[in-house]
Coordinates of C-alpha atoms and ligand atoms in Angstrom, one line a residue:
M9 CA -15.1 2.4 35.8
Q10 CA -13.1 1.4 32.8
E11 CA -12.4 3.8 30.1
Y12 CA -13.3 3.1 26.5
H13 CA -9.8 2.4 25.3
Q14 CA -9.2 -0.1 28.2
E15 CA -12.4 -1.9 27.4
M16 CA -11.6 -2.1 23.7
D17 CA -8.1 -3.4 24.3
E18 CA -9.4 -6.1 26.6
Q19 CA -11.9 -7.3 24.0
D20 CA -9.5 -6.9 21.1
P21 CA -9.4 -10.2 19.2
L22 CA -6.0 -9.1 17.7
H23 CA -4.2 -8.4 21.0
A24 CA -1.9 -11.4 20.5
Q25 CA -0.7 -10.2 17.1
R26 CA 0.9 -7.1 18.6
E27 CA 3.3 -9.5 20.4
S28 CA 4.6 -10.7 17.1
F29 CA 6.3 -7.4 16.4
Y30 CA 9.4 -5.5 17.6
F31 CA 8.9 -1.9 18.6
P32 CA 11.7 0.7 18.6
Q33 CA 12.5 1.8 22.1
H34 CA 12.3 5.2 23.6
E35 CA 13.6 5.8 27.2
G36 CA 13.3 2.1 27.9
K37 CA 9.7 1.8 26.6
D38 CA 8.1 0.9 23.3
V39 CA 7.5 3.9 21.1
L40 CA 4.0 4.7 20.1
Y41 CA 4.3 3.8 16.5
F42 CA 1.9 5.5 14.0
C43 CA 4.0 5.1 10.8
G44 CA 2.9 1.7 9.5
N45 CA 1.7 3.5 6.4
S46 CA 5.4 4.3 5.6
L47 CA 7.4 1.4 7.0
G48 CA 5.8 -1.4 9.0
L49 CA 7.4 -2.8 12.2
Q50 CA 9.6 -5.8 12.1
P51 CA 7.8 -9.2 12.7
K52 CA 9.7 -11.4 15.2
G53 CA 9.6 -14.2 12.6
V54 CA 11.9 -12.3 10.2
L55 CA 15.3 -13.3 11.7
P56 CA 14.5 -17.0 12.0
L57 CA 13.2 -17.1 8.4
L58 CA 16.2 -15.1 7.1
E59 CA 18.5 -17.3 9.0
Q60 CA 17.0 -20.4 7.4
E61 CA 17.9 -19.1 4.0
V62 CA 21.3 -17.8 4.9
M63 CA 22.2 -21.2 6.5
D64 CA 20.8 -23.1 3.5
W65 CA 23.0 -21.0 1.3
R66 CA 25.9 -21.8 3.5
R67 CA 25.0 -25.6 3.6
Y68 CA 23.9 -26.2 0.1
A69 CA 25.2 -23.3 -2.1
V70 CA 23.9 -23.9 -5.6
E71 CA 22.1 -27.1 -4.6
G72 CA 19.8 -24.9 -2.5
H73 CA 17.8 -24.2 -5.6
F74 CA 16.3 -27.7 -5.2
H75 CA 17.4 -28.9 -1.8
A76 CA 17.0 -26.0 0.5
K77 CA 14.1 -26.4 3.0
N78 CA 12.1 -24.1 0.8
P79 CA 13.7 -24.7 -2.6
W80 CA 14.7 -21.4 -4.2
F81 CA 13.6 -22.6 -7.6
S82 CA 10.0 -21.9 -6.6
Y83 CA 10.6 -19.6 -3.6
H84 CA 8.5 -16.7 -5.0
S85 CA 5.4 -18.9 -4.7
I86 CA 5.6 -19.3 -0.9
V87 CA 3.9 -15.9 -0.6
T88 CA 1.4 -16.2 -3.4
E89 CA -1.6 -17.6 -1.6
S90 CA -1.3 -15.3 1.3
L91 CA -1.0 -12.3 -1.0
A92 CA -3.9 -13.5 -3.2
R93 CA -6.2 -13.5 -0.1
I94 CA -5.2 -10.0 0.9
V95 CA -5.8 -8.5 -2.5
G96 CA -8.8 -10.7 -3.4
A97 CA -7.3 -12.5 -6.3
L98 CA -6.7 -16.0 -7.6
P99 CA -3.2 -17.3 -6.9
S100 CA -2.4 -17.3 -10.6
E101 CA -3.2 -13.6 -10.7
V102 CA -0.5 -12.6 -8.2
V103 CA 3.3 -12.6 -8.1
A104 CA 5.9 -11.2 -5.7
M105 CA 8.7 -9.6 -7.7
Q106 CA 10.9 -6.6 -8.2
T107 CA 9.6 -3.3 -6.6
L108 CA 6.5 -1.2 -7.0
T109 CA 7.9 1.3 -9.5
A110 CA 9.6 -1.4 -11.6
N111 CA 6.4 -3.4 -11.7
L112 CA 4.4 -0.3 -12.7
H113 CA 6.7 0.2 -15.7
L114 CA 6.5 -3.5 -16.6
A115 CA 2.7 -3.5 -16.4
M116 CA 2.4 -0.3 -18.4
V117 CA 4.6 -1.8 -21.1
S118 CA 1.9 -4.4 -21.6
F119 CA -1.2 -2.4 -20.7
Y120 CA -0.6 1.1 -21.8
R121 CA -1.0 0.6 -25.6
P122 CA -1.7 4.1 -26.9
T123 CA -2.9 4.9 -30.4
Q124 CA -3.1 8.3 -32.1
Q125 CA -6.8 8.3 -31.2
R126 CA -6.7 6.8 -27.7
Y127 CA -3.6 7.7 -25.8
K128 CA -4.6 9.5 -22.6
I129 CA -4.0 8.5 -19.0
V130 CA -6.3 9.6 -16.3
M131 CA -4.9 9.8 -12.8
E132 CA -5.3 11.7 -9.5
A133 CA -3.5 15.0 -9.2
G134 CA -0.8 14.9 -6.6
A135 CA -0.1 11.2 -6.9
F136 CA 3.0 9.8 -5.2
P137 CA 6.0 11.2 -7.1
S138 CA 7.3 7.9 -8.3
D139 CA 4.0 7.2 -10.0
Q140 CA 4.0 10.6 -11.6
Y141 CA 7.5 10.1 -13.0
A142 CA 6.8 6.6 -14.2
I143 CA 3.6 7.6 -16.0
E144 CA 5.1 10.8 -17.5
S145 CA 8.1 8.9 -18.8
Q146 CA 5.8 6.2 -20.3
A147 CA 3.8 8.8 -22.2
R148 CA 7.1 10.3 -23.5
F149 CA 8.4 6.8 -24.4
H150 CA 5.5 6.4 -26.7
G151 CA 6.1 9.9 -28.3
F152 CA 3.4 11.8 -26.5
D153 CA 3.7 15.1 -24.6
P154 CA 2.8 14.3 -20.9
D155 CA 1.0 17.7 -20.6
D156 CA -1.4 16.6 -23.3
A157 CA -1.5 12.9 -22.6
I158 CA -2.0 13.0 -18.8
I159 CA -5.4 14.1 -17.4
E160 CA -5.1 14.8 -13.6
I161 CA -8.2 15.0 -11.5
K162 CA -7.9 17.5 -8.6
P163 CA -9.9 18.2 -5.5
R164 CA -12.3 21.2 -6.1
D165 CA -11.1 24.6 -5.1
G166 CA -10.3 25.0 -1.4
E167 CA -10.8 21.2 -0.9
Y168 CA -8.4 18.3 -0.2
I169 CA -10.4 15.3 -1.2
I170 CA -11.4 14.3 -4.8
H171 CA -15.1 14.0 -5.4
H172 CA -15.9 10.5 -6.7
E173 CA -18.4 12.1 -9.2
D174 CA -15.5 14.2 -10.7
I175 CA -13.5 11.0 -11.4
I176 CA -16.4 9.3 -13.1
E177 CA -17.4 12.4 -15.1
T178 CA -13.8 12.9 -16.3
I179 CA -13.6 9.4 -17.5
Q180 CA -16.9 9.7 -19.3
Q181 CA -16.0 13.0 -20.8
H182 CA -12.8 11.8 -22.3
A183 CA -14.1 8.3 -23.0
D184 CA -12.9 8.3 -26.7
T185 CA -9.3 9.3 -26.0
I186 CA -8.5 7.4 -22.8
A187 CA -6.2 4.4 -23.0
L188 CA -5.5 3.9 -19.3
V189 CA -7.0 5.0 -15.9
M190 CA -4.3 4.6 -13.3
F191 CA -5.4 5.4 -9.7
S192 CA -4.1 4.7 -6.2
G193 CA -6.3 2.6 -4.0
V194 CA -5.6 4.9 -1.0
Q195 CA -4.1 8.3 -1.6
Y196 CA -0.7 8.5 0.2
L197 CA -1.1 12.1 1.4
S198 CA -4.7 12.6 2.2
G199 CA -5.6 9.0 3.2
Q200 CA -8.6 9.1 0.8
R201 CA -9.7 5.6 -0.3
F202 CA -10.9 5.7 -3.9
R203 CA -14.0 3.7 -5.0
M204 CA -11.9 1.3 -7.1
K205 CA -14.7 -0.9 -8.3
E206 CA -16.8 2.0 -9.6
I207 CA -13.7 3.6 -11.2
C208 CA -12.9 0.3 -12.9
E209 CA -16.5 0.0 -14.2
A210 CA -16.5 3.5 -15.7
T211 CA -13.1 2.8 -17.2
H212 CA -14.2 -0.3 -18.9
A213 CA -17.4 1.4 -20.1
A214 CA -15.1 3.9 -21.8
G215 CA -13.2 1.1 -23.5
A216 CA -10.0 1.7 -21.5
I217 CA -7.7 -0.3 -19.2
C218 CA -7.8 0.1 -15.4
G219 CA -4.6 -0.1 -13.3
L220 CA -4.2 0.5 -9.6
D221 CA -1.3 1.4 -7.3
L222 CA -2.1 -0.3 -4.0
A223 CA 1.0 0.9 -2.0
H224 CA -1.2 2.3 0.7
A225 CA -4.2 0.0 0.2
V226 CA -2.7 -3.5 0.5
G227 CA -3.1 -4.9 4.0
N228 CA -5.1 -1.7 4.9
V229 CA -8.4 -1.9 3.0
E230 CA -10.7 -4.4 1.5
L231 CA -9.6 -5.4 -2.0
H232 CA -11.4 -7.7 -4.5
L233 CA -9.3 -7.2 -7.5
H234 CA -10.5 -10.3 -9.3
D235 CA -14.2 -9.6 -8.8
W236 CA -13.8 -5.9 -9.6
N237 CA -12.2 -6.8 -12.9
I238 CA -9.1 -4.7 -12.3
D239 CA -6.8 -5.2 -15.3
F240 CA -3.5 -4.9 -13.3
A241 CA -2.3 -3.6 -10.0
V242 CA 1.1 -3.1 -8.3
W243 CA 2.2 -2.6 -4.7
C244 CA 5.0 -2.5 -2.3
T245 CA 5.0 -4.7 0.8
Y246 CA 7.0 -2.6 3.3
K247 CA 4.1 -0.4 4.4
Y248 CA 1.1 -2.2 5.9
L249 CA 2.6 -5.6 5.0
N250 CA 5.7 -5.1 7.1
S251 CA 8.3 -6.7 4.8
G252 CA 11.1 -4.3 5.7
P253 CA 12.9 -1.5 3.8
G254 CA 13.1 -2.0 0.1
G255 CA 10.9 -5.1 0.4
I256 CA 9.7 -7.2 -2.5
G257 CA 7.0 -5.7 -4.7
G258 CA 3.7 -7.2 -5.9
L259 CA 2.0 -7.5 -9.2
F260 CA -1.6 -8.5 -10.1
I261 CA -2.7 -9.4 -13.6
H262 CA -6.3 -10.2 -14.1
E263 CA -7.1 -13.8 -15.2
S264 CA -8.7 -12.4 -18.4
H265 CA -5.1 -11.5 -19.5
A266 CA -3.4 -14.6 -18.1
N267 CA -2.9 -16.1 -21.6
A268 CA -2.5 -12.9 -23.5
T269 CA 0.7 -13.9 -25.2
E270 CA 0.1 -11.2 -27.8
L271 CA 0.7 -8.4 -25.3
P272 CA 4.1 -6.8 -25.5
R273 CA 6.2 -7.4 -22.5
F274 CA 9.7 -6.9 -21.3
A275 CA 10.5 -10.5 -20.7
G276 CA 13.0 -12.3 -18.6
W277 CA 13.8 -16.0 -18.0
W278 CA 11.8 -16.3 -14.8
G279 CA 8.7 -15.4 -16.7
Y280 CA 9.3 -18.3 -19.1
D281 CA 6.9 -21.3 -19.0
E282 CA 7.9 -23.1 -15.8
E283 CA 7.8 -26.6 -17.2
S284 CA 10.3 -25.9 -19.9
R285 CA 12.3 -23.0 -18.5
F286 CA 15.5 -25.0 -18.0
L287 CA 15.5 -26.3 -21.6
M288 CA 17.0 -22.8 -22.2
K289 CA 15.4 -22.5 -25.6
K290 CA 15.3 -19.6 -27.9
G291 CA 12.0 -17.7 -28.2
F292 CA 10.1 -16.5 -25.1
I293 CA 7.1 -18.5 -24.0
P294 CA 5.4 -16.8 -21.0
S295 CA 4.1 -18.8 -18.1
Y296 CA 0.4 -18.5 -17.4
G297 CA -0.8 -15.6 -15.3
A298 CA 1.1 -13.0 -13.4
S299 CA 4.2 -15.2 -13.1
G300 CA 4.7 -14.7 -16.8
W301 CA 5.7 -11.1 -16.1
Q302 CA 8.7 -12.1 -13.8
L303 CA 12.1 -11.2 -15.0
S304 CA 14.7 -12.6 -12.7
N305 CA 15.1 -15.5 -10.2
A306 CA 13.4 -14.9 -6.9
Q307 CA 14.8 -12.4 -4.3
I308 CA 15.1 -15.0 -1.6
F309 CA 15.9 -12.7 1.4
Q310 CA 13.3 -10.1 0.6
I311 CA 10.7 -12.8 0.2
A312 CA 11.7 -14.5 3.5
C313 CA 11.0 -11.2 5.3
L314 CA 7.6 -10.8 3.7
R315 CA 6.8 -14.5 4.5
A316 CA 7.3 -13.7 8.2
S317 CA 4.8 -10.9 8.1
L318 CA 2.3 -12.9 6.1
D319 CA 2.5 -15.7 8.7
I320 CA 0.9 -13.1 11.1
F321 CA -1.7 -12.0 8.5
D322 CA -2.6 -15.7 7.8
E323 CA -3.7 -16.0 11.5
V324 CA -6.1 -13.1 11.1
D325 CA -9.6 -12.8 9.7
L326 CA -9.5 -9.8 7.4
K327 CA -13.0 -8.7 8.5
T328 CA -11.8 -8.6 12.1
L329 CA -8.7 -6.6 11.1
F330 CA -10.7 -4.1 9.1
A331 CA -13.3 -3.7 11.9
K332 CA -10.5 -2.9 14.3
R333 CA -9.0 -0.4 11.8
D334 CA -12.3 1.5 11.6
A335 CA -12.8 1.5 15.4
L336 CA -9.2 2.7 16.0
T337 CA -9.3 5.4 13.4
A338 CA -12.7 6.6 14.4
Y339 CA -11.5 6.8 18.0
A340 CA -8.5 8.9 17.0
E341 CA -10.7 11.1 14.9
K342 CA -13.3 11.6 17.7
R343 CA -10.6 12.6 20.2
L344 CA -9.0 15.0 17.7
V345 CA -12.4 16.6 16.8
A346 CA -13.1 17.0 20.5
L347 CA -9.8 18.8 21.0
K348 CA -10.6 21.1 18.1
R349 CA -14.0 21.8 19.8
D350 CA -12.2 22.7 23.0
M351 CA -9.6 24.9 21.1
P352 CA -11.5 26.4 18.2
H353 CA -8.4 28.5 17.3
L354 CA -6.3 25.4 16.8
P355 CA -4.7 25.8 13.3
I356 CA -5.2 22.1 12.6
E357 CA -7.8 20.2 10.5
I358 CA -8.2 16.6 9.6
I359 CA -8.4 16.3 5.8
T360 CA -9.0 12.5 5.5
P361 CA -12.6 11.6 4.8
T362 CA -14.8 11.0 7.8
N363 CA -16.7 8.1 6.2
A364 CA -15.0 4.7 7.0
E365 CA -15.6 3.5 3.4
D366 CA -13.6 6.4 2.1
R367 CA -10.5 5.9 4.1
G368 CA -8.2 3.2 5.7
A369 CA -6.2 3.5 8.9
Q370 CA -4.5 6.8 8.2
L371 CA -5.6 10.3 9.4
S372 CA -3.9 13.2 7.7
L373 CA -3.8 16.4 9.7
L374 CA -3.2 19.7 7.9
V375 CA -1.2 22.0 10.3
H376 CA -1.4 25.6 9.2
E377 CA 1.2 26.8 11.7
Q378 CA 4.3 25.3 13.5
G379 CA 3.7 21.9 12.1
K380 CA 7.3 21.0 12.2
T381 CA 7.4 22.0 15.9
V382 CA 4.5 19.8 16.7
I383 CA 6.2 16.9 15.0
D384 CA 9.5 17.5 16.8
K385 CA 7.7 17.6 20.2
L386 CA 5.9 14.3 19.5
I387 CA 9.0 12.6 18.4
A388 CA 10.9 13.8 21.5
D389 CA 8.0 12.1 23.4
G390 CA 8.5 8.8 21.8
I391 CA 5.6 9.1 19.4
V392 CA 6.4 8.3 15.8
V393 CA 4.2 10.0 13.2
D394 CA 5.4 11.4 10.0
W395 CA 5.6 14.7 8.3
R396 CA 5.0 15.5 4.6
E397 CA 6.0 18.9 3.3
P398 CA 4.7 21.5 3.3
N399 CA 2.2 20.9 6.2
I400 CA 0.8 17.4 6.7
I401 CA 1.1 15.1 9.7
R402 CA 0.1 11.6 8.9
M403 CA -0.8 9.3 11.9
T404 CA -1.7 5.7 11.2
P405 CA -3.0 3.3 13.9
A406 CA -2.2 0.1 12.0
P407 CA -4.6 -2.3 13.5
L408 CA -2.3 -5.3 13.5
Y409 CA -0.2 -3.8 16.3
T410 CA -1.8 -0.7 17.6
R411 CA -3.8 -0.6 20.9
F412 CA -6.6 1.8 21.7
A413 CA -4.5 2.8 24.7
D414 CA -1.8 4.0 22.2
V415 CA -4.3 6.2 20.4
Y416 CA -5.5 7.5 23.8
A417 CA -1.9 8.3 24.8
F418 CA -1.2 10.0 21.4
T419 CA -4.2 12.3 21.6
E420 CA -3.4 13.2 25.3
R421 CA 0.2 14.1 24.4
F422 CA -0.9 15.9 21.2
K423 CA -3.4 17.9 23.2
A424 CA -0.7 18.9 25.8
H425 CA 1.6 20.1 23.1
C426 CA -1.1 22.0 21.3
M427 CA -2.1 23.7 24.6
T428 CA 1.4 25.1 25.1
L429 CA 2.1 25.9 21.4
F430 CA -1.2 27.5 20.5
R431 CA -2.3 29.4 23.6
D432 CA -4.2 32.4 22.4
Ligands
LIG6 C1 5.4 4.0 -1.2 C2 4.9 4.3 -2.6 C3 5.8 4.1 -3.7 C4 7.2 3.6 -3.5 O1 7.7 3.0 -4.7 P1 9.0 2.1 -4.6 O2 9.1 1.7 -6.0 O3 8.6 0.9 -3.7 O4 10.1 2.8 -4.1 C5 5.3 4.3 -4.9 N1 4.0 4.7 -5.1 C6 3.2 5.0 -4.1 C7 1.8 5.4 -4.3 C8 3.6 4.8 -2.8 O5 2.8 5.0 -1.8

């Protein structure tokens, strides 16, 4: 009789995509990689696409802007359609540029427009540090005290997940003073997926702007930024989108702001109206849509790496990808819950929501004792998960390249280590 994981791997419509990635090696075998939420694996297409650009640079030098196989003049646009599909946007609403934190600042310059009346920013407590620093420094830049201007929503006492009602109630309570609601799509530490559409509706009802940080959401969960009327969103592409360390960032600006030339922005020449950019005239005229927020000419090598990953995404129906995500994550959860049932004294609990709609591919395990030892043992076994101080293990079965057999092997090894470490 076949076991569940064998059966699922045999039926997996995405089994071919796994072959498109390189896995780090451990004792001659592929590691079990559960860190796609932090840095995705390298697509095999990266080197050929990079080589194309390196060789075109060698062959054409400056002429490559127009005569390279993919002319560099418009190179940023070779990822636009693929990204637009993944985030649920019109192509004109999306641009690949800069990095996440830089894009967050650039978007806030345009969309955080505080007045003495309306200047507060609502966000989740414990957001990724870069977001905290960006938001805090933006408040200060406008002359506000971050302690007064920033409203953080926390989990209730003794809990790890933020109640959706608490988010909505906070927005309603402060409706008159809020300028911006800035949330992550998926919380980096707990793995909680926020109800972005409902948060945006409440934000607009309060008369404020809604921004999202999609670092852990893009390529991981369903996104319909256009239909949800999100005002702006930013993301990085090196997590679930596998573009490599320091990969190019993403920016979404809703169509309703595409022509908002009155908005303040920190402008650069690549955001200038494309038709007349090279007339090099005085006086900034932004191009239509998200591309009007660009600063500099395209980061060719970074975008080439992202293109290689998007070639794989383009082959995949997103519904199929997300269905596999839910099945893999539920399988991991089920086996961990069973372990906890067998070992009730195990000082470990899963803090990620159980409901598939409230999470993506990641499970976060709170380890009350010896967490670092557990991690070290797993890593010595060729199992890559990550550790976030003071006590969280994150394990992410990214559906593009993870097999059910990998989850099975992970939980078996995890159990073996727990049995030796936590004998009572
Ligand atoms: C990964 C991540 C970042 C990283 O920001 P960079 O500007 O790409 O270094 C920022 N915010 C969140 C929420 C993240 O998960």
